[in-house]
Amino acid sequence: MVKKYVYGNPFNTEAVVTSIPKEEGALTAGSVSTDKGYTWTYKMDADDIVYGLGEANRGINKRGYIYVSDCSDIPDHTEDLRCLYAAHNFIIISGQNHIGLFFDYPAVITFDIGYTRQDTITVHCNEANVNLYVIDGDSAYDVVKQFRKIIGRSYIPPKFAFGFGQSRWGYVTPDDFRTVVDGYRKNHIPLDMVYMDIDYMKDYKDFTVNEENFPDFKGFVDEMKARKIHLVPIIDAGVKIEDGYDVYEEGVEKGYFCKKEDGSNFVAAVWPGRTHFPDMLNKDARKWFGDKYKRLIDAGIDGFWNDMNEPAIFYSDEGMAELKDFLKDYINDTEEKIPYFAIFEHVGKIKNSPEDYKRFYHNVDGVRVRHDKVHNIFGYNMTRAAGEAFERIAPDKRILMFSRSSYIGMHRYGGVWTGDNKSWWSHLLLNIKMMPSLNMCGFLYTGADLGGFGADTTRDLLMRWLAFGIFTPLMRDHAAAGTRKQECYQFENVEDFANLISVRYRLIPYLYSEFMKAALSDDLYFKPLAFVYPEDEMAANVEDQLIIGNEIMIAPVYTQNAKGRYVYLPEDMLFVKFMGDGSIVTEEMSAGHHYIQVALNEVPMFIRKGFCIPLAQPAETVDAIDTAHMELLGYDGASYELYEDDGIHKDYDNGANRKILTK
Ligand code: GLC
C-alpha cells in the first residue's frame, strides 16, 4: 500500500512513474512540521532497523548516524562523511512494522537517523515543498518491492557490460590502450572493456576526440572491436568555453546553458578550464545534449560513463574573484592580522561551494528555477539526456551507461559507479555494504572502482577486491593518475588474476540471469541476509555477507593478511571454493558459525540448500562464453530457471529467454 502526501508545491522530479492520488487522510507514519522548512520526525523502537539511502556511507543498517543528500564531488570517503555523489532519499524502517518513506525533494535534505537522539529519526529540508511517499508492507523486502514498482524498471545494460573492464585516468594514445589489451590478452586474463578517461578528448572538450592522437578514431574503435574490446569513453558535464568549438557555440546560440540572474551564462571551471553547464533540466537542452552522443556512437562506441555531474565546480568566476580579493588583503596585511588558517579556509571553500550553486538558474518549461533548489537532480537529468537520446538513436539496442551523480529516477536510464574511493581495505567493506542499499533504490547496474581509485593499491587488496567484484554487475578496475599502476598484469603471479577473473566469466550466465530476473520483476540482485531470513535474528546483524539472486550467498574476505574469515550460515549450505588452479572444491556445511580458509587466489561462495546454479567453462570474453555446455553446481535434484537472451536487443519478455535446467 503506497500513500502520497503532498506538502506545499513540490518540484516534479519524475522519480515516480506510477500515478498515485494525493492522500487526504492523516499521515500514518511519524509527524511533520512545516514551521521552519520541512521536518519529519519518527520515534523508533529499540530494535528497529533502518535500511535504504542507496549510495551512502557506513552500514546496511543506517541507524546511529546522520546522512545528507547533497550530491558532491567528494573523493575522501572517510567514515565521518555525511554526503557522497548521490541523493537516494528512500528509507525503510523495519521492526514490528515495516514502513518505507521516499522524500521526493530535489534539494539538500538531511537524514538524522538516531544521531541526535538514539531513538529518533529526523528528516529535514529547508523548504516545505515535498512529495512524501509512505509504503506499508509485510516485511522490509516487501516494502522495497512495492517501492521499486512505482519508480519503474531499472536500466538494463548490454551483456558485454558484465565482462571485466580496465580503466585508468591517464591512457592517452592508441598505444596506451593497445598496451592494456596486449597485457590482458597475452596473460589470458579475460577482458571486454577498456575505459577512455578524459585524455581521449581534445582539451577535455565533450564529444571531441584528440585527432593528433587518433587520426582515424573509427578505425581504432574497429581495431579494438576486432579484438573483442569495447571502448567506453567518459563524458563530463561542463562544456568548454572556446570559440570555434561547435558544442559551445551552439549551446550559446540556442540559450541551452545555465544562466546567472542577469541572463549571462554561468561559468564554472572544471577539467577543461572555464565551462558552461548545459541546462539538463530544460527539455530542449537535454535533447540537444543527448543527441551529441551520436557522434561517438557513429564511430562505433556502444558505452559511456557520465562524470562530474553533481555538477562538480572547481571554482566559479565569482568565487575566484572573491578569493583573489581576500588574498589581496592578505598580501597587503603587513601586520599579519589574518590568521594563516583563514587562508586555508578560503582556498578550500572555493571548490563545490554552496554559494556557487545559488548563482545559476535552470529553465524548466519556461519557469526559472535556481540551481540549489534542484541541485540533486542535475546528474540524473544528464544521464536521462543520454538515455532518451539512445532511444532515438538506437531504439532496439542497449547502450552501456553509468553515471557518478544520481537521484532515484535515474535508475531507469543508467547504472552508477560509486566514485572516487581509495585503495583502502575499509573501502572494500564499504563497497560490500553499499550494494544492497543501491539496489533498494533501483540501481542494479552498480560497482565500485576495484582496487581503489585514489592512493596506491597492493596486490592483495586488488585480489580480494576482485574476488568480491566478481559478483558486482559492473566489474571495473579503475585508478587515478599518479597512483601505482593497477592493471592486473602489473603484479607478480599474474596467473592468479587470470584465474580470479575467469571465475567471473564462468559465473556470468548465472549472474546475468539473476540480474535480468531482478530487473524485469523490480526485484533485488543483492539482498541483505535479513531479507531472505526475516525470522533469523542473527541474520539481521550480518552486514559483510550478501545474498545474490535467489541461490547464492557470498562472504568476501576484506581484511589484510587474513587467511580466511568467519561466516554465518542461516541454513545448511554448500560451500563452494574456486581454487587457484581452476578446480572447484565443495563441502556441505550446516547452519551456524564457521571459519573458512580462503587463500588470496581463491573465491568463496555458498549455494543455498536445495538450489543449483549453472556454471560455464572459462572464457576470455563474454562473447566466447558457451552457454550450450554448462554444468550445474549445487544440490542434486535442484532446478534452475535460466534467463538468457542475445544481450544486445531489448526483446526481454520473449518466453524463449527462459528455460529450466535440472541437476
Ligand atoms: C573524476 C572521476 C574519476 C576520473 C577523473 C578524471 O575524479 O570520478 O573516475 O578518473 O575524474 O576524469
XYZ file of C-alpha atoms and ligand atoms in Angstrom:
675
model
C 0.000 0.000 0.000
C 1.572 3.303 -1.124
C 0.263 6.672 0.002
C 1.375 10.010 -1.356
C 1.372 13.061 0.897
C 1.911 16.400 -0.759
C 3.389 19.330 1.170
C 3.473 22.795 -0.367
C 4.256 22.940 -4.033
C 6.841 20.229 -4.770
C 9.036 20.179 -7.835
C 8.144 17.340 -10.202
C 11.322 15.239 -10.277
C 9.648 12.454 -12.285
C 11.249 9.924 -9.962
C 7.939 8.101 -9.528
C 6.268 6.842 -12.690
C 3.012 5.462 -11.263
C 0.257 7.973 -10.746
C -0.768 7.894 -7.103
C -3.597 10.137 -5.896
C -2.837 12.649 -3.193
C -3.669 11.255 0.254
C -6.104 13.461 2.120
C -6.090 11.499 5.399
C -3.687 11.946 8.290
C -0.070 10.870 7.969
C 0.238 7.255 9.117
C 3.932 7.297 9.981
C 5.696 9.932 12.054
C 4.762 13.574 12.130
C 5.531 16.608 10.031
C 6.208 20.172 10.970
C 6.404 22.916 8.370
C 7.320 25.700 10.765
C 10.967 26.003 9.830
C 11.344 24.376 6.476
C 10.137 20.776 6.497
C 10.796 18.370 9.349
C 9.565 14.815 9.577
C 10.059 13.069 12.911
C 9.640 9.458 13.916
C 10.208 7.566 17.130
C 11.975 4.251 16.573
C 11.654 1.095 18.649
C 14.900 -0.087 20.174
C 15.172 -2.956 17.678
C 14.077 -1.162 14.509
C 16.499 -1.434 11.639
C 16.687 1.377 9.107
C 17.597 0.360 5.565
C 17.995 2.414 2.409
C 19.677 5.668 1.331
C 21.333 3.866 -1.590
C 24.768 5.298 -2.213
C 25.559 6.451 1.317
C 28.294 5.997 3.855
C 28.504 3.418 6.679
C 26.436 0.261 7.086
C 23.421 -1.526 5.671
C 21.594 -0.575 8.869
C 21.710 3.216 8.778
C 20.942 3.740 12.465
C 23.208 5.891 14.580
C 24.473 8.426 12.100
C 23.497 11.469 10.084
C 23.402 11.467 6.286
C 22.940 14.343 3.890
C 21.679 14.050 0.330
C 23.772 16.749 -1.300
C 25.368 15.449 -4.494
C 29.040 16.320 -4.079
C 32.313 15.727 -5.870
C 33.946 14.346 -2.786
C 36.898 11.961 -3.103
C 37.623 11.321 0.576
C 35.043 8.812 1.697
C 36.122 8.787 5.315
C 33.854 7.374 7.981
C 32.662 10.782 9.148
C 31.493 11.877 5.725
C 27.792 12.700 5.505
C 27.208 13.044 1.784
C 28.527 11.372 -1.346
C 27.717 11.831 -5.043
C 24.103 10.728 -4.952
C 20.744 11.586 -3.397
C 18.694 8.459 -2.743
C 16.054 9.653 -0.299
C 14.384 6.328 0.397
C 14.472 4.658 3.830
C 12.775 1.595 5.264
C 12.094 1.299 8.983
C 11.768 -2.358 9.835
C 10.755 -3.858 13.171
C 7.264 -4.589 14.454
C 6.046 -2.673 11.412
C 7.679 -2.202 8.054
C 7.442 1.283 6.622
C 9.059 2.778 3.555
C 9.450 6.526 3.082
C 10.535 8.300 -0.057
C 11.142 12.021 0.372
C 10.913 13.238 -3.186
C 12.671 16.559 -2.853
C 15.458 17.666 -5.223
C 17.497 19.954 -2.964
C 19.681 19.225 0.055
C 17.958 17.049 2.674
C 19.273 15.625 5.941
C 18.517 12.229 7.484
C 19.352 12.171 11.183
C 18.823 8.507 11.988
C 19.332 8.276 15.721
C 22.330 10.622 15.670
C 20.954 13.475 17.780
C 18.690 11.204 19.792
C 19.185 7.452 19.653
C 15.509 6.674 19.209
C 14.520 9.432 16.803
C 14.687 9.914 13.065
C 14.521 13.495 11.877
C 14.416 14.272 8.189
C 14.853 17.918 7.434
C 14.982 20.176 4.401
C 14.814 23.915 4.006
C 11.616 24.226 2.040
C 8.281 22.640 2.836
C 7.717 21.529 -0.753
C 7.910 17.765 -0.581
C 6.176 14.736 -2.042
C 6.315 12.081 0.643
C 5.506 8.503 -0.326
C 4.702 6.200 2.583
C 4.682 2.461 1.977
C 3.251 -0.140 4.321
C 4.440 -3.677 3.872
C 4.648 -7.133 5.395
C 8.434 -7.019 5.556
C 11.292 -4.719 4.618
C 11.692 -6.737 1.424
C 8.009 -6.338 0.571
C 8.269 -2.556 1.117
C 11.239 -2.384 -1.238
C 9.424 -4.352 -3.930
C 6.424 -2.015 -3.713
C 8.719 0.990 -3.968
C 10.553 -0.406 -6.958
C 7.203 -0.885 -8.764
C 6.323 2.815 -8.501
C 9.701 4.101 -9.706
C 9.807 1.997 -12.866
C 12.049 -0.641 -14.383
C 15.781 -0.401 -13.728
C 18.212 0.240 -16.540
C 19.448 -2.860 -18.362
C 22.924 -2.733 -19.951
C 24.158 -4.861 -22.846
C 25.556 -8.235 -21.850
C 29.153 -7.325 -22.665
C 28.930 -4.885 -19.735
C 29.026 -7.906 -17.423
C 32.545 -8.598 -18.618
C 35.622 -7.203 -16.912
C 36.782 -3.674 -17.715
C 40.102 -1.925 -17.242
C 40.338 1.781 -16.716
C 42.894 4.322 -15.632
C 42.968 8.076 -15.700
C 45.974 8.664 -17.906
C 45.581 6.474 -21.001
C 46.233 8.993 -23.767
C 47.349 7.454 -27.043
C 46.139 4.438 -29.025
C 49.307 2.682 -27.907
C 48.357 3.208 -24.263
C 45.124 1.341 -24.948
C 46.871 -1.311 -27.047
C 49.315 -1.942 -24.211
C 46.426 -2.640 -21.860
C 44.723 -5.011 -24.264
C 48.034 -6.760 -25.031
C 48.738 -7.115 -21.306
C 45.419 -8.818 -20.725
C 45.303 -10.966 -23.853
C 48.925 -12.128 -23.517
C 48.276 -13.268 -19.957
C 44.882 -14.790 -20.791
C 43.102 -12.552 -18.303
C 39.533 -12.079 -19.532
C 38.685 -8.548 -20.680
C 35.761 -6.970 -22.559
C 36.092 -3.236 -21.992
C 38.737 -0.577 -21.790
C 37.556 2.774 -20.481
C 38.638 6.059 -22.006
C 39.099 8.712 -19.339
C 39.258 12.438 -20.188
C 42.551 12.271 -22.087
C 40.986 10.844 -25.262
C 39.317 14.216 -25.835
C 40.818 17.302 -27.388
C 41.455 19.630 -24.427
C 38.719 17.873 -22.418
C 36.003 19.040 -24.806
C 32.938 16.784 -24.693
C 32.192 14.840 -27.872
C 35.603 15.557 -29.387
C 38.480 13.173 -29.897
C 42.083 14.327 -29.967
C 42.771 13.930 -33.652
C 46.509 14.169 -33.308
C 46.420 11.025 -31.225
C 43.502 9.404 -33.015
C 43.659 10.478 -36.691
C 41.227 7.648 -37.510
C 39.133 7.167 -34.380
C 36.573 4.921 -36.051
C 39.389 2.769 -37.387
C 40.760 2.476 -33.860
C 37.346 1.544 -32.439
C 37.118 -1.136 -35.160
C 40.609 -2.405 -34.388
C 39.581 -2.834 -30.751
C 36.297 -4.444 -31.760
C 38.216 -6.974 -33.813
C 39.988 -7.839 -30.574
C 36.595 -8.066 -28.845
C 37.178 -4.915 -26.826
C 34.536 -2.246 -26.290
C 35.984 1.216 -25.717
C 33.918 3.179 -23.190
C 34.552 6.948 -23.242
C 33.787 9.364 -20.412
C 31.538 12.412 -20.887
C 31.768 15.297 -18.427
C 29.033 17.741 -17.511
C 30.790 21.029 -18.338
C 31.188 22.256 -21.922
C 34.444 24.094 -22.525
C 34.190 27.778 -23.408
C 36.169 28.065 -26.626
C 35.441 29.960 -29.814
C 35.119 27.635 -32.741
C 34.073 24.631 -30.601
C 30.684 23.806 -32.068
C 29.059 22.352 -28.927
C 29.917 25.538 -27.059
C 28.840 27.827 -29.893
C 25.550 26.007 -30.483
C 24.752 25.966 -26.762
C 25.338 29.718 -26.526
C 23.321 30.447 -29.635
C 20.342 28.342 -28.585
C 20.441 29.541 -24.971
C 20.888 25.991 -23.639
C 23.397 26.752 -20.875
C 22.575 27.519 -17.252
C 22.274 31.238 -16.717
C 23.012 33.702 -13.976
C 20.433 36.096 -12.627
C 21.470 38.753 -15.153
C 20.869 36.354 -18.048
C 24.521 35.725 -18.917
C 25.838 32.172 -18.995
C 27.228 30.877 -15.700
C 30.931 29.998 -15.785
C 32.357 27.084 -13.800
C 35.907 25.810 -14.051
C 36.275 22.037 -14.328
C 38.857 19.845 -16.158
C 38.671 21.809 -19.447
C 39.139 25.130 -17.660
C 36.196 27.527 -17.864
C 32.968 25.815 -18.915
C 29.223 26.304 -19.157
C 26.768 23.757 -17.820
C 24.121 22.534 -20.268
C 20.715 23.089 -18.705
C 19.914 19.419 -18.137
C 16.528 20.351 -16.654
C 15.423 22.044 -19.847
C 13.794 19.521 -22.204
C 15.152 21.105 -25.376
C 18.659 21.439 -23.987
C 18.517 17.850 -22.812
C 17.554 16.661 -26.269
C 20.295 18.742 -27.827
C 22.983 17.488 -25.436
C 21.787 13.879 -25.691
C 21.933 13.914 -29.467
C 25.648 14.747 -29.283
C 26.408 11.218 -28.045
C 25.572 10.147 -31.605
C 28.939 11.404 -32.792
C 30.697 8.725 -30.804
C 28.025 6.103 -31.423
C 28.522 6.690 -35.164
C 32.189 5.885 -34.668
C 31.188 2.512 -33.202
C 31.088 3.360 -29.496
C 28.435 1.443 -27.529
C 29.047 2.543 -23.943
C 29.682 5.715 -21.912
C 30.228 6.908 -18.359
C 28.921 10.317 -17.295
C 31.092 12.180 -14.829
C 31.445 15.424 -12.848
C 27.676 15.774 -12.947
C 26.896 16.760 -9.339
C 27.852 19.162 -11.020
C 31.425 19.498 -9.758
C 32.770 23.062 -9.748
C 36.474 23.658 -9.124
C 35.720 27.359 -8.932
C 33.365 29.910 -10.421
C 34.362 33.303 -11.809
C 32.718 34.886 -8.791
C 34.356 32.534 -6.301
C 37.784 33.156 -7.821
C 37.267 36.930 -7.780
C 36.320 36.755 -4.084
C 39.334 34.612 -3.276
C 41.700 36.947 -5.109
C 40.203 39.815 -3.239
C 40.742 38.079 0.058
C 44.308 37.130 -0.854
C 44.985 40.718 -1.834
C 44.069 41.727 1.716
C 46.368 39.037 2.993
C 49.252 40.093 0.793
C 48.772 43.681 1.954
C 48.406 42.559 5.548
C 51.881 43.545 6.707
C 50.891 43.238 10.359
C 49.792 39.611 9.849
C 46.357 40.231 11.278
C 44.777 37.499 9.139
C 45.455 34.100 10.721
C 47.013 31.588 8.365
C 44.133 29.134 8.728
C 41.797 31.757 7.306
C 43.726 31.349 4.049
C 43.259 27.573 4.080
C 39.607 28.055 4.755
C 39.138 30.499 1.922
C 41.079 28.437 -0.577
C 39.298 25.227 0.496
C 35.865 26.812 0.193
C 36.257 27.701 -3.437
C 35.534 24.150 -4.662
C 31.902 22.949 -4.916
C 30.783 25.972 -2.937
C 27.110 26.078 -1.898
C 27.273 29.784 -2.805
C 28.021 28.869 -6.426
C 25.005 26.584 -6.590
C 22.889 29.670 -5.852
C 24.440 31.614 -8.692
C 22.812 29.903 -11.654
C 19.376 29.009 -12.913
C 17.524 26.433 -14.962
C 14.742 26.980 -17.408
C 12.151 24.324 -16.555
C 9.298 24.591 -19.045
C 9.669 28.353 -19.104
C 9.976 28.717 -15.321
C 13.272 29.963 -13.928
C 14.492 27.719 -11.084
C 17.577 28.479 -9.011
C 20.023 25.592 -9.152
C 20.368 24.969 -5.411
C 16.643 24.181 -5.283
C 17.069 21.289 -7.722
C 20.748 20.532 -7.178
C 20.353 16.799 -6.613
C 18.677 16.073 -9.943
C 21.301 17.545 -12.268
C 23.291 14.323 -12.752
C 20.060 12.344 -13.067
C 18.989 14.598 -15.915
C 22.362 14.473 -17.642
C 22.095 10.702 -17.763
C 18.470 10.984 -18.756
C 19.563 13.217 -21.661
C 21.792 10.371 -22.830
C 19.237 7.631 -22.138
C 16.480 9.435 -24.018
C 18.849 10.088 -26.904
C 19.844 6.412 -27.056
C 16.154 5.590 -27.505
C 16.083 7.872 -30.539
C 19.478 6.939 -31.950
C 19.355 3.173 -31.476
C 15.866 2.234 -30.224
C 16.435 -1.530 -30.383
C 19.913 -1.621 -28.945
C 21.158 -1.427 -25.396
C 23.975 1.023 -24.768
C 26.167 0.878 -21.680
C 25.699 3.897 -19.443
C 26.581 4.675 -15.872
C 26.900 7.908 -14.008
C 28.636 9.299 -10.960
C 25.865 11.525 -9.634
C 22.309 10.230 -9.411
C 18.852 10.613 -7.893
C 16.133 7.988 -7.773
C 14.560 8.042 -11.238
C 17.941 7.979 -12.932
C 17.976 4.228 -12.310
C 15.779 3.933 -15.409
C 18.453 5.448 -17.649
C 21.739 4.118 -16.344
C 23.723 2.490 -13.587
C 26.147 4.127 -11.181
C 29.667 3.629 -10.068
C 30.419 4.782 -6.576
C 33.007 7.432 -7.415
C 36.490 8.153 -6.177
C 37.149 5.627 -3.441
C 40.652 4.834 -2.188
C 42.869 1.785 -2.126
C 41.783 1.133 1.443
C 40.527 -2.128 2.928
C 37.731 -0.167 4.591
C 36.508 0.869 1.142
C 36.246 -2.741 0.057
C 33.941 -3.279 3.029
C 32.022 -0.087 2.229
C 31.571 -1.375 -1.318
C 30.078 -4.624 0.022
C 27.653 -2.793 2.298
C 26.555 -0.235 -0.266
C 25.435 -2.670 -2.941
C 22.126 -3.885 -1.457
C 21.191 -0.331 -0.437
C 21.734 0.840 -4.011
C 19.552 -1.999 -5.278
C 16.759 -0.969 -2.891
C 16.739 2.432 -4.604
C 16.547 0.916 -8.095
C 20.222 0.982 -9.038
C 21.060 -2.544 -10.154
C 23.944 -1.983 -12.546
C 26.492 -0.851 -9.983
C 30.058 -1.329 -8.858
C 33.000 0.463 -7.294
C 36.490 1.189 -8.618
C 38.071 -2.189 -7.852
C 41.490 -1.941 -6.287
C 40.628 1.613 -5.258
C 40.809 4.839 -7.287
C 42.981 7.100 -5.136
C 46.175 6.025 -3.311
C 48.451 3.105 -4.185
C 46.859 -0.303 -4.228
C 48.550 -3.507 -3.121
C 48.407 -6.848 -4.844
C 46.463 -8.484 -2.030
C 43.912 -5.672 -1.813
C 43.289 -5.802 -5.549
C 42.877 -9.580 -5.424
C 40.449 -9.559 -2.521
C 38.539 -6.698 -4.134
C 38.338 -8.559 -7.440
C 37.099 -11.645 -5.593
C 34.157 -9.524 -4.422
C 33.886 -7.612 -7.732
C 33.255 -10.943 -9.464
C 29.737 -10.596 -8.108
C 29.066 -6.909 -8.836
C 27.294 -6.279 -12.157
C 29.817 -3.552 -13.027
C 33.280 -5.072 -12.623
C 35.907 -2.446 -13.366
C 39.450 -1.799 -12.182
C 39.966 1.995 -12.228
C 42.737 4.128 -10.765
C 43.652 7.792 -10.539
C 46.507 9.410 -12.413
C 49.691 9.360 -10.384
C 48.865 6.221 -8.421
C 50.680 2.915 -8.664
C 49.859 1.017 -11.842
C 46.888 -1.168 -11.143
C 46.202 -3.289 -14.224
C 46.158 -6.954 -13.238
C 49.236 -7.775 -15.337
C 51.371 -5.303 -13.369
C 51.653 -7.741 -10.447
C 53.593 -10.943 -9.865
C 51.992 -14.346 -10.425
C 49.679 -12.893 -12.994
C 48.031 -16.310 -13.445
C 46.289 -15.726 -10.115
C 44.500 -12.741 -11.625
C 43.626 -14.712 -14.762
C 42.129 -17.375 -12.544
C 40.121 -14.920 -10.400
C 38.596 -13.126 -13.353
C 37.924 -16.458 -15.079
C 35.642 -17.292 -12.172
C 33.605 -14.210 -13.083
C 33.275 -15.410 -16.666
C 32.284 -18.907 -15.550
C 29.549 -17.313 -13.448
C 28.326 -14.732 -15.986
C 25.452 -16.876 -17.320
C 24.163 -17.159 -13.750
C 24.905 -13.580 -12.663
C 23.401 -12.164 -15.854
C 20.338 -14.360 -15.471
C 19.812 -13.192 -11.877
C 20.413 -9.564 -12.840
C 17.856 -9.800 -15.628
C 15.280 -11.538 -13.475
C 15.722 -8.840 -10.814
C 15.463 -6.032 -13.357
C 12.424 -7.496 -15.112
C 10.472 -8.054 -11.898
C 11.609 -4.944 -9.960
C 13.470 -7.140 -7.526
C 16.861 -7.049 -5.828
C 20.022 -8.594 -7.181
C 21.904 -8.052 -3.888
C 19.942 -8.648 -0.676
C 20.882 -8.319 2.967
C 20.580 -11.697 4.698
C 17.650 -10.391 6.753
C 15.539 -10.022 3.579
C 15.777 -13.750 2.921
C 15.792 -14.976 6.521
C 13.451 -12.490 8.257
C 12.879 -14.776 11.242
C 16.591 -15.174 11.925
C 17.720 -12.551 14.440
C 21.383 -13.292 13.841
C 20.993 -12.732 10.090
C 19.834 -9.167 10.735
C 23.250 -8.393 12.246
C 25.305 -9.644 9.351
C 26.476 -6.861 7.056
C 29.509 -8.460 5.419
C 27.728 -11.305 3.672
C 25.133 -10.848 0.940
C 22.577 -12.938 -0.877
C 22.766 -12.702 -4.646
C 19.672 -13.509 -6.673
C 17.912 -16.468 -5.203
C 20.598 -19.115 -4.981
C 23.861 -17.900 -3.556
C 25.369 -16.208 -0.555
C 28.744 -14.501 -0.673
C 31.158 -13.868 2.177
C 34.131 -11.891 0.848
C 37.412 -11.566 2.722
C 38.135 -7.868 3.310
C 40.973 -7.801 5.838
C 44.671 -7.620 5.002
C 46.731 -10.719 5.823
C 43.619 -12.704 6.736
C 43.818 -16.346 5.716
C 40.052 -16.684 5.782
C 37.084 -15.425 7.757
C 34.155 -16.311 9.980
C 30.866 -16.878 8.201
C 27.332 -17.208 9.488
C 25.078 -19.691 7.690
C 21.370 -19.092 8.370
C 20.656 -22.566 6.955
C 22.618 -25.558 5.660
C 24.536 -24.588 2.552
C 27.047 -25.913 0.093
C 30.386 -24.159 0.492
C 31.974 -23.714 -2.921
C 35.568 -22.665 -3.286
C 37.020 -21.758 -6.671
C 40.648 -22.760 -6.252
C 43.782 -21.101 -7.569
C 44.362 -23.864 -10.120
C 40.910 -23.561 -11.683
C 39.420 -26.516 -9.835
C 36.416 -26.340 -7.521
C 36.112 -27.761 -4.023
C 32.718 -28.146 -2.369
C 31.687 -29.030 1.159
C 28.259 -29.272 2.738
C 28.086 -27.100 5.823
C 25.455 -26.991 8.493
C 23.673 -23.855 9.652
C 25.631 -21.811 12.192
C 29.073 -20.253 12.502
C 32.110 -21.478 10.610
C 35.627 -20.354 9.884
C 36.516 -20.739 6.220
C 40.042 -20.744 4.872
C 40.370 -18.613 1.748
C 43.725 -18.074 0.081
C 44.320 -14.891 -1.900
C 43.774 -16.584 -5.231
C 40.549 -18.331 -4.221
C 36.897 -17.269 -4.437
C 34.462 -18.420 -1.749
C 30.727 -18.717 -2.315
C 27.780 -20.625 -0.833
C 24.840 -22.261 -2.570
C 21.617 -22.276 -0.584
C 20.194 -25.641 0.340
C 18.138 -27.224 -2.425
C 19.401 -24.944 -5.171
C 21.825 -25.198 -8.044
C 23.409 -22.720 -10.448
C 24.761 -23.004 -13.981
C 28.496 -22.763 -14.492
C 30.192 -22.234 -17.856
C 33.701 -23.162 -18.912
C 36.263 -20.336 -18.602
C 36.254 -17.805 -21.456
C 38.258 -14.676 -22.214
C 35.354 -12.569 -23.484
C 31.623 -12.517 -22.841
C 31.028 -13.435 -26.486
C 33.073 -16.594 -26.094
C 31.066 -17.979 -23.172
C 29.499 -21.261 -24.252
C 26.080 -21.412 -22.602
C 25.154 -24.552 -24.516
C 27.570 -26.638 -22.471
C 27.210 -25.672 -18.843
C 27.426 -27.791 -15.751
C 25.121 -27.379 -12.776
C 26.729 -26.781 -9.431
C 24.752 -27.362 -6.249
C 22.292 -29.844 -4.815
C 21.200 -32.915 -6.748
C 17.620 -32.822 -7.952
C 17.571 -28.999 -7.862
C 16.331 -26.944 -10.816
C 17.345 -23.530 -12.032
C 15.436 -21.140 -14.272
C 17.976 -19.652 -16.645
C 17.285 -16.315 -18.296
C 19.301 -15.871 -21.453
C 18.993 -13.507 -24.413
C 21.253 -12.103 -27.116
C 22.457 -9.409 -24.705
C 22.151 -6.726 -27.380
C 18.472 -6.138 -28.121
C 15.501 -5.410 -25.855
C 13.280 -8.394 -26.515
C 13.216 -9.211 -22.798
C 9.785 -10.683 -22.354
C 10.162 -13.324 -25.042
C 9.256 -16.709 -23.458
C 12.158 -18.358 -25.273
C 14.526 -16.416 -22.997
C 13.745 -18.670 -20.051
C 14.426 -22.328 -19.604
C 14.551 -24.752 -16.711
C 17.756 -26.666 -16.067
C 17.696 -29.633 -13.691
C 20.641 -31.221 -11.933
C 36.757 12.097 -11.548
C 36.167 10.707 -11.711
C 37.269 9.716 -11.995
C 38.053 10.159 -13.216
C 38.582 11.575 -13.041
C 39.217 12.120 -14.307
O 37.551 12.146 -10.411
O 35.414 10.334 -10.602
O 36.729 8.432 -12.188
O 39.109 9.280 -13.436
O 37.521 12.446 -12.683
O 38.301 12.160 -15.345
